[in-house]
Amino acid sequence: MKVPLSWLREYVDLPAVTAHEVAERLTAAGLKLESVSSHGHEIKNVVVGRVLEFEELAGFKKPIRHCRVEVGEATPREIVCGATNFSVGAVVPVALPGAVLPGGFEIGSRKTYGRLSDGMICSEAELGIAESSPGILLLPQDTPIGADVVELLGLRDDVLELEITPDMGYALSIRGVAREAAIAFDVPFRDPAAVEPPADSGPSWPASIADPSACDRFVLRSVSGFDPAAESPLWMRVRLARAGMRSVSLAVDVTNYVMLELGQPLHAFDRSRLSGEIVVRRARPGETLETLDHVVRTLHAEDILITDDSGPISMAGTMGGLHTEISGDSTDIVIEAAHFSATGIARESRRHNLVSEASKRFERGVDRELPLAASWRAVQLLADLGGAVADPGVTQAEVEVAPVTITIPAGHPDRVAGMHYGRETVVRRLEQVGCTVSEGAAGPAAAGGHGVAATGVVSTSDLAGRLAVQGDDLITVTPPTWRPDLTDPNDLAEEVIRLEGYDRLPSVLPHAPAGAGLTETQRLRRRAGRALALSGYVEVLAYPFIGARDLDDLLLPEGDPRRRVTRLVNPLSEDEPYMRTTLLPGLLKTLARNVGRGFPDVALFETGLVYRPEPDAPAAAPVLAVDRRPTEEELAQVERALPRQPVRVAVVLAGEFERSGWWGKGREATWADAIEAARAVAREAGIDLGVRADRHEPWHPGRCAALTVPGDDGEPVLVGHAGELHPRVVEAYGLPPRTAAMELELSLLRPSGPVETPAVSAYPVATQDVALIVPSGTPEADVAAALRDGAGDLLESIRLFDVYTGPQVGEGNKSLAYTLRFRAADRTLTVEETTAARDAAVAVAAERTGAQLRGA
């Protein structure tokens, strides 16, 4: 909403303050400032002139006139002009030599087209009044010659641009912003809607409301004898331009002007094109309407229409129909002002992708009492500026609407804000915004209940009644008609708080309850993130949405649980309408984006939820009513429809995992690094991760590992997979060759209790190296597990440091070399003890895997 400061001052006695000071006060009151722009302050030395005579210059590609213009000086000025929309005697604005126009454009005397041009005759665009103009600006004939054009036309102005939130629709008008400014500066406010329309003397044009849910007030007034050639006065065109609207014609400009001034959208019909009674109703099947933008629109059954005997003539509150528009020969005009359903207009606007200045106001809620005053204001302007005669009578169709009242304790704003305002302040602030405040509770609803009762009374849920028993001071508040957003006790509290100043609210930190802290699951999630970060991975947060293409690119087979997805009702993108069932798509897209921008060595990780619907889950959750608490059955249906949401952690890596440098060549990332990332996460839970070969999409069938942890019954439980991605997956996502990935379910890594810091022994470590020959297909993890189990409690750690295949170990075999570290907490180990522990480890490995001690 663009608010010219000069327009604002007509209804508020603002002190001598700058536009920025006004903006600061409005911002403190909750109106968000977008910008403050100045207009006309740089313009100087532009005066009113009269064209005495002109000569048409021939021989040029366009018409050129050499004019003699009187500007209030001793001798006329000679000016060359390329416009042709003026005649001898025309009164025009003239920029004299030394003048400055908007944009810092300086005017001087110069020779052009073979003649001396001692200035410039200006158009509206050149004076900054409009974006473009077809010709020279023509001023009234009685305008004093030589007068300063800037002062005469009021071109110097400051404009505040405000971003109006959906709950402050009243501020989409000069009237609404002026009221806020008056409160902010504690100065009188003159309501432009406080007019006295003539007494009702019968209907102006027959009209009725067929659907009360679509419209509850519909007002028509008419004028006759309007001069279609009458132009909008310059002051109106300037104000419309400053407010961000272009001038169209006098009839249309008047409706736009009143809308900006009062906040009530209006529409003008050509009366000669109306036939029969006007009816407000919903659309019927198969109906269409050609709107003012020359688009034939197929109407929806929920669309709100204004119709006559010929059918739809306007999409209510959104855009008028082409058939009844005001044209160049319209002399009889019907002005419509109405109060439409905010929800209905919002849905209609979005359904047809048709957002207008009118729809923006209706969907935020307009003043139900404005149609009478706004329509009369428009009729007055058409009569004063267009020579029209106001026809007697006014049509007013309306549906009775009970007033809404809200009963609250006078101290409720104090409790919400956490500070003391006092009853007097609360009442004063509520009255400033237009509320009527009375003592006590309004009827039986004050004792409890929530929502709008049959009497129109709204109360807090049990709050008023409970505090009344305690002797609290209750007040009943009736919000003004221009504030349809005030429906709840907390809305009233917000009004008091914002007007008293958000800056006055105390900053108090809440007290942490004793014994509270992070759960073990939360601690594990943090430790896992730190472990991966310390290992060289960078954390990312990807969008939790995927599409069908992602499921195909991951090569997921039909029937894979990851293909069972939860579809969003209103997705941000139709390409990604599902909630993710795996973390990999987001990570792979992020990896591809980084590689594409010149970062080939990337290691990323993400921790987050995935969404896994149960096989028997319903396709969609039920839509719950908002006027009552859901029943237990409804809650159970919602619970069944909700997908399982386990916490997962995943990594992807490509390029060099250990970087090259002056120290030598680096090391490329491999499937082993992905497995080690999983082990690093498992170690934070104090769990030894089992690793075995597996085939699982999207991993390479020969380089994929299943990750397991011991279950409650001792059997391994699958928690994830790691390895090198399938080449087709790499190609589909545009990734570097041999990209590796890991994903495991963090929710399944359940530590038995708090992870304890291992005791550090002060005694020396004893090491033993052992090389075992096993068949090539034997998993290394099985060998390591056997060694660990056989070595007993003295084993501190085990590390694989070499893998060898060759003729020395025989065909089909491999040699695995380990370093075993032994240490006791209470003594220095002897050679006999460590040798015995090593031999025991080798014996168990031989029993379980068939391992043979190399060189034995």
CSV table of N, CA, C and O in Angstrom, one decimal, residues 34-135:
chain,number,residue,atom,x,y,z
A,34,GLU,N,8.0,-0.8,3.8
A,34,GLU,CA,8.9,-1.3,2.7
A,34,GLU,C,9.9,-0.2,2.3
A,34,GLU,O,11.0,-0.5,2.1
A,35,SER,N,9.4,1.0,2.1
A,35,SER,CA,10.3,2.0,1.6
A,35,SER,C,9.6,3.4,1.8
A,35,SER,O,8.4,3.5,2.0
A,36,VAL,N,10.4,4.4,1.8
A,36,VAL,CA,10.0,5.8,1.7
A,36,VAL,C,10.6,6.5,0.5
A,36,VAL,O,11.8,6.5,0.3
A,37,SER,N,9.7,7.0,-0.4
A,37,SER,CA,10.2,7.6,-1.6
A,37,SER,C,9.8,9.0,-1.7
A,37,SER,O,8.7,9.4,-1.2
A,38,SER,N,10.6,9.9,-2.2
A,38,SER,CA,10.3,11.3,-2.4
A,38,SER,C,10.0,11.6,-3.8
A,38,SER,O,10.7,11.1,-4.7
A,39,HIS,N,9.1,12.5,-4.1
A,39,HIS,CA,8.7,12.9,-5.4
A,39,HIS,C,8.6,14.4,-5.5
A,39,HIS,O,8.1,15.1,-4.7
A,40,GLY,N,9.2,14.9,-6.6
A,40,GLY,CA,9.1,16.3,-6.9
A,40,GLY,C,10.0,17.2,-6.2
A,40,GLY,O,10.0,18.4,-6.5
A,41,HIS,N,10.8,16.7,-5.2
A,41,HIS,CA,11.6,17.6,-4.4
A,41,HIS,C,12.8,18.2,-5.3
A,41,HIS,O,13.3,19.2,-5.0
A,42,GLU,N,13.2,17.4,-6.3
A,42,GLU,CA,14.3,17.9,-7.1
A,42,GLU,C,13.9,18.8,-8.3
A,42,GLU,O,14.7,19.4,-8.9
A,43,ILE,N,12.5,18.9,-8.5
A,43,ILE,CA,12.1,19.7,-9.6
A,43,ILE,C,12.2,21.2,-9.3
A,43,ILE,O,11.7,21.6,-8.2
A,44,LYS,N,12.7,22.0,-10.2
A,44,LYS,CA,12.8,23.4,-10.0
A,44,LYS,C,12.7,24.2,-11.3
A,44,LYS,O,13.0,23.6,-12.4
A,45,ASN,N,12.3,25.4,-11.2
A,45,ASN,CA,12.2,26.3,-12.4
A,45,ASN,C,11.3,25.8,-13.5
A,45,ASN,O,11.6,25.9,-14.7
A,46,VAL,N,10.2,25.3,-13.1
A,46,VAL,CA,9.1,24.9,-14.0
A,46,VAL,C,7.9,25.8,-13.7
A,46,VAL,O,7.4,25.8,-12.6
A,47,VAL,N,7.5,26.5,-14.7
A,47,VAL,CA,6.4,27.5,-14.6
A,47,VAL,C,5.3,27.2,-15.5
A,47,VAL,O,5.4,26.4,-16.5
A,48,VAL,N,4.2,27.9,-15.3
A,48,VAL,CA,3.0,27.8,-16.2
A,48,VAL,C,3.2,28.8,-17.4
A,48,VAL,O,3.6,30.0,-17.2
A,49,GLY,N,3.0,28.3,-18.6
A,49,GLY,CA,3.1,29.1,-19.8
A,49,GLY,C,1.8,29.0,-20.7
A,49,GLY,O,1.0,28.1,-20.5
A,50,ARG,N,1.7,30.0,-21.6
A,50,ARG,CA,0.6,29.9,-22.6
A,50,ARG,C,1.2,30.0,-24.0
A,50,ARG,O,2.1,30.8,-24.3
A,51,VAL,N,0.7,29.1,-24.9
A,51,VAL,CA,1.2,29.0,-26.2
A,51,VAL,C,0.6,30.2,-27.0
A,51,VAL,O,-0.6,30.2,-27.2
A,52,LEU,N,1.4,31.1,-27.5
A,52,LEU,CA,0.9,32.2,-28.2
A,52,LEU,C,0.8,31.9,-29.7
A,52,LEU,O,-0.2,32.3,-30.3
A,53,GLU,N,1.7,31.2,-30.2
A,53,GLU,CA,1.6,30.8,-31.7
A,53,GLU,C,2.7,29.7,-31.9
A,53,GLU,O,3.6,29.5,-31.0
A,54,PHE,N,2.6,29.0,-33.0
A,54,PHE,CA,3.6,28.0,-33.3
A,54,PHE,C,3.7,27.8,-34.8
A,54,PHE,O,2.7,28.1,-35.6
A,55,GLU,N,4.8,27.4,-35.3
A,55,GLU,CA,5.1,27.2,-36.7
A,55,GLU,C,5.4,25.7,-36.9
A,55,GLU,O,6.2,25.1,-36.1
A,56,GLU,N,4.7,25.0,-37.8
A,56,GLU,CA,5.0,23.6,-38.1
A,56,GLU,C,6.3,23.6,-39.0
A,56,GLU,O,6.4,24.2,-40.1
A,57,LEU,N,7.3,22.8,-38.5
A,57,LEU,CA,8.5,22.7,-39.2
A,57,LEU,C,8.5,21.5,-40.1
A,57,LEU,O,8.1,20.4,-39.7
A,58,ALA,N,8.8,21.6,-41.4
A,58,ALA,CA,8.7,20.5,-42.4
A,58,ALA,C,10.1,19.9,-42.6
A,58,ALA,O,11.1,20.5,-42.3
A,59,GLY,N,10.1,18.8,-43.2
A,59,GLY,CA,11.3,18.1,-43.6
A,59,GLY,C,11.9,17.2,-42.6
A,59,GLY,O,13.0,16.8,-42.7
A,60,PHE,N,11.1,16.9,-41.6
A,60,PHE,CA,11.6,16.0,-40.5
A,60,PHE,C,10.7,14.7,-40.5
A,60,PHE,O,9.6,14.7,-41.0
A,61,LYS,N,11.2,13.7,-39.8
A,61,LYS,CA,10.5,12.4,-39.8
A,61,LYS,C,9.2,12.4,-38.9
A,61,LYS,O,8.3,11.6,-39.1
A,62,LYS,N,9.2,13.4,-38.0
A,62,LYS,CA,8.0,13.5,-37.2
A,62,LYS,C,7.6,15.0,-37.1
A,62,LYS,O,8.4,15.9,-37.4
A,63,PRO,N,6.3,15.2,-36.7
A,63,PRO,CA,5.9,16.6,-36.6
A,63,PRO,C,6.7,17.4,-35.5
A,63,PRO,O,6.9,16.9,-34.4
A,64,ILE,N,7.2,18.6,-35.9
A,64,ILE,CA,7.9,19.4,-35.0
A,64,ILE,C,7.3,20.8,-35.1
A,64,ILE,O,7.0,21.3,-36.1
A,65,ARG,N,7.1,21.4,-33.9
A,65,ARG,CA,6.6,22.7,-33.8
A,65,ARG,C,7.6,23.7,-33.1
A,65,ARG,O,8.2,23.3,-32.1
A,66,HIS,N,7.7,24.9,-33.7
A,66,HIS,CA,8.5,25.9,-33.1
A,66,HIS,C,7.5,26.9,-32.5
A,66,HIS,O,6.8,27.6,-33.2
A,67,CYS,N,7.5,27.0,-31.1
A,67,CYS,CA,6.4,27.7,-30.4
A,67,CYS,C,7.0,29.0,-29.8
A,67,CYS,O,8.1,29.0,-29.4
A,68,ARG,N,6.1,30.0,-29.7
A,68,ARG,CA,6.3,31.1,-28.8
A,68,ARG,C,5.4,31.0,-27.6
A,68,ARG,O,4.2,30.9,-27.8
A,69,VAL,N,6.0,31.0,-26.5
A,69,VAL,CA,5.3,30.7,-25.2
A,69,VAL,C,5.5,31.8,-24.2
A,69,VAL,O,6.6,32.2,-23.9
A,70,GLU,N,4.4,32.3,-23.7
A,70,GLU,CA,4.4,33.3,-22.7
A,70,GLU,C,4.6,32.6,-21.3
A,70,GLU,O,3.8,31.7,-21.0
A,71,VAL,N,5.6,33.1,-20.6
A,71,VAL,CA,5.9,32.4,-19.3
A,71,VAL,C,5.9,33.4,-18.1
A,71,VAL,O,6.5,33.2,-17.1
A,72,GLY,N,5.3,34.6,-18.3
A,72,GLY,CA,5.3,35.6,-17.3
A,72,GLY,C,6.5,36.5,-17.2
A,72,GLY,O,6.6,37.3,-16.3
A,73,GLU,N,7.3,36.4,-18.3
A,73,GLU,CA,8.5,37.3,-18.4
A,73,GLU,C,8.2,38.4,-19.4
A,73,GLU,O,7.1,38.5,-20.0
A,74,ALA,N,9.2,39.3,-19.5
A,74,ALA,CA,9.0,40.5,-20.4
A,74,ALA,C,8.8,40.0,-21.8
A,74,ALA,O,8.0,40.6,-22.6
A,75,THR,N,9.5,39.0,-22.3
A,75,THR,CA,9.4,38.5,-23.7
A,75,THR,C,9.1,37.1,-23.6
A,75,THR,O,9.5,36.3,-22.8
A,76,PRO,N,8.3,36.6,-24.6
A,76,PRO,CA,8.0,35.1,-24.7
A,76,PRO,C,9.3,34.3,-25.0
A,76,PRO,O,10.2,34.8,-25.5
A,77,ARG,N,9.2,33.1,-24.7
A,77,ARG,CA,10.3,32.1,-25.0
A,77,ARG,C,10.0,31.4,-26.3
A,77,ARG,O,8.8,31.1,-26.6
A,78,GLU,N,11.0,31.1,-27.0
A,78,GLU,CA,10.9,30.3,-28.2
A,78,GLU,C,11.3,28.8,-27.9
A,78,GLU,O,12.5,28.6,-27.4
A,79,ILE,N,10.4,27.9,-28.1
A,79,ILE,CA,10.6,26.5,-27.6
A,79,ILE,C,10.3,25.6,-28.8
A,79,ILE,O,9.2,25.7,-29.4
A,80,VAL,N,11.1,24.6,-29.1
A,80,VAL,CA,10.8,23.5,-30.0
A,80,VAL,C,10.2,22.4,-29.3
A,80,VAL,O,10.7,21.9,-28.3
A,81,CYS,N,9.0,21.9,-29.9
A,81,CYS,CA,8.3,20.8,-29.2
A,81,CYS,C,7.9,19.8,-30.2
A,81,CYS,O,7.5,20.1,-31.4
A,82,GLY,N,7.9,18.5,-29.9
A,82,GLY,CA,7.5,17.4,-30.8
A,82,GLY,C,6.1,16.9,-30.6
A,82,GLY,O,5.7,16.0,-31.3
A,83,ALA,N,5.4,17.5,-29.6
A,83,ALA,CA,4.0,17.0,-29.4
A,83,ALA,C,3.0,17.8,-30.2
A,83,ALA,O,3.3,19.0,-30.6
A,84,THR,N,1.9,17.2,-30.4
A,84,THR,CA,0.9,17.9,-31.3
A,84,THR,C,-0.5,18.0,-30.7
A,84,THR,O,-1.5,18.3,-31.3
A,85,ASN,N,-0.6,17.7,-29.4
A,85,ASN,CA,-1.9,17.6,-28.7
A,85,ASN,C,-2.4,18.9,-28.1
A,85,ASN,O,-3.3,19.0,-27.3
A,86,PHE,N,-1.7,20.0,-28.5
A,86,PHE,CA,-2.1,21.3,-28.0
A,86,PHE,C,-2.3,22.3,-29.2
A,86,PHE,O,-1.9,22.1,-30.3
A,87,SER,N,-3.0,23.4,-28.9
A,87,SER,CA,-3.3,24.4,-29.9
A,87,SER,C,-2.9,25.7,-29.4
A,87,SER,O,-2.4,25.9,-28.2
A,88,VAL,N,-3.0,26.8,-30.2
A,88,VAL,CA,-2.7,28.1,-29.7
A,88,VAL,C,-3.6,28.5,-28.6
A,88,VAL,O,-4.8,28.2,-28.6
A,89,GLY,N,-3.1,29.1,-27.6
A,89,GLY,CA,-3.8,29.4,-26.4
A,89,GLY,C,-3.8,28.4,-25.3
A,89,GLY,O,-4.3,28.6,-24.2
A,90,ALA,N,-3.2,27.2,-25.5
A,90,ALA,CA,-3.1,26.2,-24.5
A,90,ALA,C,-2.2,26.6,-23.4
A,90,ALA,O,-1.2,27.3,-23.6
A,91,VAL,N,-2.6,26.3,-22.2
A,91,VAL,CA,-1.8,26.5,-21.0
A,91,VAL,C,-1.1,25.3,-20.6
A,91,VAL,O,-1.7,24.2,-20.4
A,92,VAL,N,0.3,25.4,-20.5
A,92,VAL,CA,1.1,24.2,-20.4
A,92,VAL,C,2.2,24.5,-19.4
A,92,VAL,O,2.6,25.6,-19.1
A,93,PRO,N,2.8,23.4,-18.8
A,93,PRO,CA,4.0,23.6,-18.0
A,93,PRO,C,5.2,23.8,-18.8
A,93,PRO,O,5.4,23.1,-19.8
A,94,VAL,N,6.1,24.7,-18.4
A,94,VAL,CA,7.3,25.0,-19.2
A,94,VAL,C,8.5,24.9,-18.3
A,94,VAL,O,8.5,25.6,-17.2
A,95,ALA,N,9.5,24.1,-18.7
A,95,ALA,CA,10.7,24.1,-17.9
A,95,ALA,C,11.7,25.1,-18.5
A,95,ALA,O,12.1,24.9,-19.7
A,96,LEU,N,12.1,26.1,-17.8
A,96,LEU,CA,12.9,27.1,-18.3
A,96,LEU,C,14.4,26.7,-18.2
A,96,LEU,O,14.7,25.7,-17.5
A,97,PRO,N,15.3,27.4,-19.0
A,97,PRO,CA,16.7,27.0,-18.9
A,97,PRO,C,17.2,27.1,-17.4
A,97,PRO,O,16.9,28.0,-16.7
A,98,GLY,N,17.9,26.0,-17.0
A,98,GLY,CA,18.3,25.9,-15.6
A,98,GLY,C,17.4,25.0,-14.8
A,98,GLY,O,17.7,24.7,-13.6
A,99,ALA,N,16.3,24.6,-15.4
A,99,ALA,CA,15.3,23.8,-14.7
A,99,ALA,C,15.9,22.4,-14.5
A,99,ALA,O,16.7,21.9,-15.3
A,100,VAL,N,15.4,21.7,-13.5
A,100,VAL,CA,15.8,20.3,-13.2
A,100,VAL,C,14.5,19.5,-13.1
A,100,VAL,O,13.6,19.8,-12.3
A,101,LEU,N,14.4,18.4,-13.9
A,101,LEU,CA,13.3,17.5,-13.9
A,101,LEU,C,13.6,16.2,-13.1
A,101,LEU,O,14.8,16.0,-12.8
A,102,PRO,N,12.6,15.4,-12.8
A,102,PRO,CA,12.8,14.2,-12.1
A,102,PRO,C,13.9,13.3,-12.7
A,102,PRO,O,14.0,13.2,-14.0
A,103,GLY,N,14.8,12.7,-11.9
A,103,GLY,CA,15.9,12.0,-12.4
A,103,GLY,C,17.1,12.8,-12.6
A,103,GLY,O,18.1,12.3,-13.2
A,104,GLY,N,17.1,14.1,-12.2
A,104,GLY,CA,18.3,14.9,-12.3
A,104,GLY,C,18.5,15.5,-13.8
A,104,GLY,O,19.6,15.9,-14.1
A,105,PHE,N,17.4,15.4,-14.6
A,105,PHE,CA,17.5,15.8,-16.0
A,105,PHE,C,17.5,17.4,-16.0
A,105,PHE,O,16.5,18.0,-15.7
A,106,GLU,N,18.6,18.0,-16.5
A,106,GLU,CA,18.7,19.4,-16.5
A,106,GLU,C,18.3,20.0,-17.9
A,106,GLU,O,18.6,19.4,-18.9
A,107,ILE,N,17.7,21.1,-17.9
A,107,ILE,CA,17.2,21.8,-19.1
A,107,ILE,C,18.0,23.0,-19.4
A,107,ILE,O,18.3,23.8,-18.5
A,108,GLY,N,18.4,23.2,-20.6
A,108,GLY,CA,19.2,24.4,-21.0
A,108,GLY,C,18.7,24.9,-22.4
A,108,GLY,O,17.9,24.2,-23.1
A,109,SER,N,19.3,26.0,-22.8
A,109,SER,CA,19.0,26.5,-24.2
A,109,SER,C,19.9,25.8,-25.1
A,109,SER,O,21.1,25.6,-24.9
A,110,ARG,N,19.3,25.3,-26.2
A,110,ARG,CA,20.1,24.6,-27.2
A,110,ARG,C,19.4,24.8,-28.6
A,110,ARG,O,18.2,25.0,-28.7
A,111,LYS,N,20.2,24.6,-29.6
A,111,LYS,CA,19.7,24.7,-31.0
A,111,LYS,C,19.4,23.3,-31.5
A,111,LYS,O,20.2,22.4,-31.4
A,112,THR,N,18.2,23.1,-31.9
A,112,THR,CA,17.7,21.8,-32.4
A,112,THR,C,16.7,22.0,-33.6
A,112,THR,O,16.0,23.0,-33.6
A,113,TYR,N,16.8,21.1,-34.5
A,113,TYR,CA,16.0,21.2,-35.7
A,113,TYR,C,16.1,22.5,-36.4
A,113,TYR,O,15.2,23.1,-37.0
A,114,GLY,N,17.3,23.1,-36.3
A,114,GLY,CA,17.6,24.4,-36.9
A,114,GLY,C,17.0,25.6,-36.2
A,114,GLY,O,17.1,26.7,-36.8
A,115,ARG,N,16.4,25.5,-35.1
A,115,ARG,CA,15.9,26.6,-34.3
A,115,ARG,C,16.4,26.6,-32.9
A,115,ARG,O,16.8,25.5,-32.4
A,116,LEU,N,16.4,27.7,-32.2
A,116,LEU,CA,16.7,27.8,-30.8
A,116,LEU,C,15.6,27.4,-29.9
A,116,LEU,O,14.5,27.9,-30.1
A,117,SER,N,15.9,26.5,-29.0
A,117,SER,CA,14.8,26.0,-28.1
A,117,SER,C,15.3,26.5,-26.7
A,117,SER,O,16.2,26.0,-26.1
A,118,ASP,N,14.5,27.5,-26.2
A,118,ASP,CA,14.9,28.1,-24.9
A,118,ASP,C,14.0,27.6,-23.8
A,118,ASP,O,13.3,28.3,-23.1
A,119,GLY,N,14.1,26.2,-23.6
A,119,GLY,CA,13.3,25.6,-22.6
A,119,GLY,C,12.6,24.3,-23.1
A,119,GLY,O,12.9,23.9,-24.2
A,120,MET,N,11.6,23.8,-22.4
A,120,MET,CA,10.9,22.6,-22.8
A,120,MET,C,9.5,22.6,-22.3
A,120,MET,O,9.3,22.9,-21.1
A,121,ILE,N,8.5,22.3,-23.2
A,121,ILE,CA,7.1,22.1,-22.7
A,121,ILE,C,7.0,20.7,-22.2
A,121,ILE,O,7.4,19.8,-22.9
A,122,CYS,N,6.4,20.5,-21.0
A,122,CYS,CA,6.5,19.2,-20.3
A,122,CYS,C,5.3,18.4,-20.4
A,122,CYS,O,4.1,18.9,-20.5
A,123,SER,N,5.5,17.1,-20.4
A,123,SER,CA,4.4,16.1,-20.3
A,123,SER,C,4.2,15.6,-18.9
A,123,SER,O,5.1,15.9,-18.0
A,124,GLU,N,3.2,14.8,-18.6
A,124,GLU,CA,3.0,14.2,-17.3
A,124,GLU,C,4.2,13.3,-16.9
A,124,GLU,O,4.7,13.3,-15.8
A,125,ALA,N,4.7,12.6,-17.9
A,125,ALA,CA,5.8,11.6,-17.6
A,125,ALA,C,7.0,12.4,-17.3
A,125,ALA,O,7.8,12.0,-16.4
A,126,GLU,N,7.3,13.5,-17.9
A,126,GLU,CA,8.5,14.3,-17.7
A,126,GLU,C,8.4,15.0,-16.3
A,126,GLU,O,9.5,15.3,-15.8
A,127,LEU,N,7.2,15.2,-15.8
A,127,LEU,CA,7.1,15.8,-14.5
A,127,LEU,C,7.0,14.7,-13.4
A,127,LEU,O,6.8,15.1,-12.2
A,128,GLY,N,7.1,13.5,-13.8
A,128,GLY,CA,7.0,12.4,-12.8
A,128,GLY,C,5.6,12.1,-12.3
A,128,GLY,O,5.5,11.5,-11.2
A,129,ILE,N,4.6,12.5,-13.0
A,129,ILE,CA,3.2,12.3,-12.6
A,129,ILE,C,2.7,10.9,-13.1
A,129,ILE,O,1.9,10.3,-12.4
A,130,ALA,N,3.2,10.5,-14.2
A,130,ALA,CA,2.8,9.2,-14.8
A,130,ALA,C,4.0,8.5,-15.4
A,130,ALA,O,5.0,9.1,-15.7
A,131,GLU,N,3.8,7.1,-15.6
A,131,GLU,CA,4.9,6.4,-16.2
A,131,GLU,C,5.1,6.8,-17.7
A,131,GLU,O,6.2,6.8,-18.2
A,132,SER,N,4.0,7.1,-18.3
A,132,SER,CA,4.1,7.5,-19.7
A,132,SER,C,2.9,8.4,-20.0
A,132,SER,O,1.9,8.4,-19.3
A,133,SER,N,3.0,9.2,-21.1
A,133,SER,CA,1.9,10.1,-21.5
A,133,SER,C,1.9,10.3,-23.0
A,133,SER,O,3.0,10.4,-23.6
A,134,PRO,N,0.7,10.5,-23.6
A,134,PRO,CA,0.7,10.6,-25.0
A,134,PRO,C,1.1,11.9,-25.6
A,134,PRO,O,1.4,12.1,-26.8
A,135,GLY,N,1.1,12.9,-24.7
A,135,GLY,CA,1.4,14.3,-25.2
A,135,GLY,C,1.7,15.2,-24.1
A,135,GLY,O,1.9,14.8,-22.9
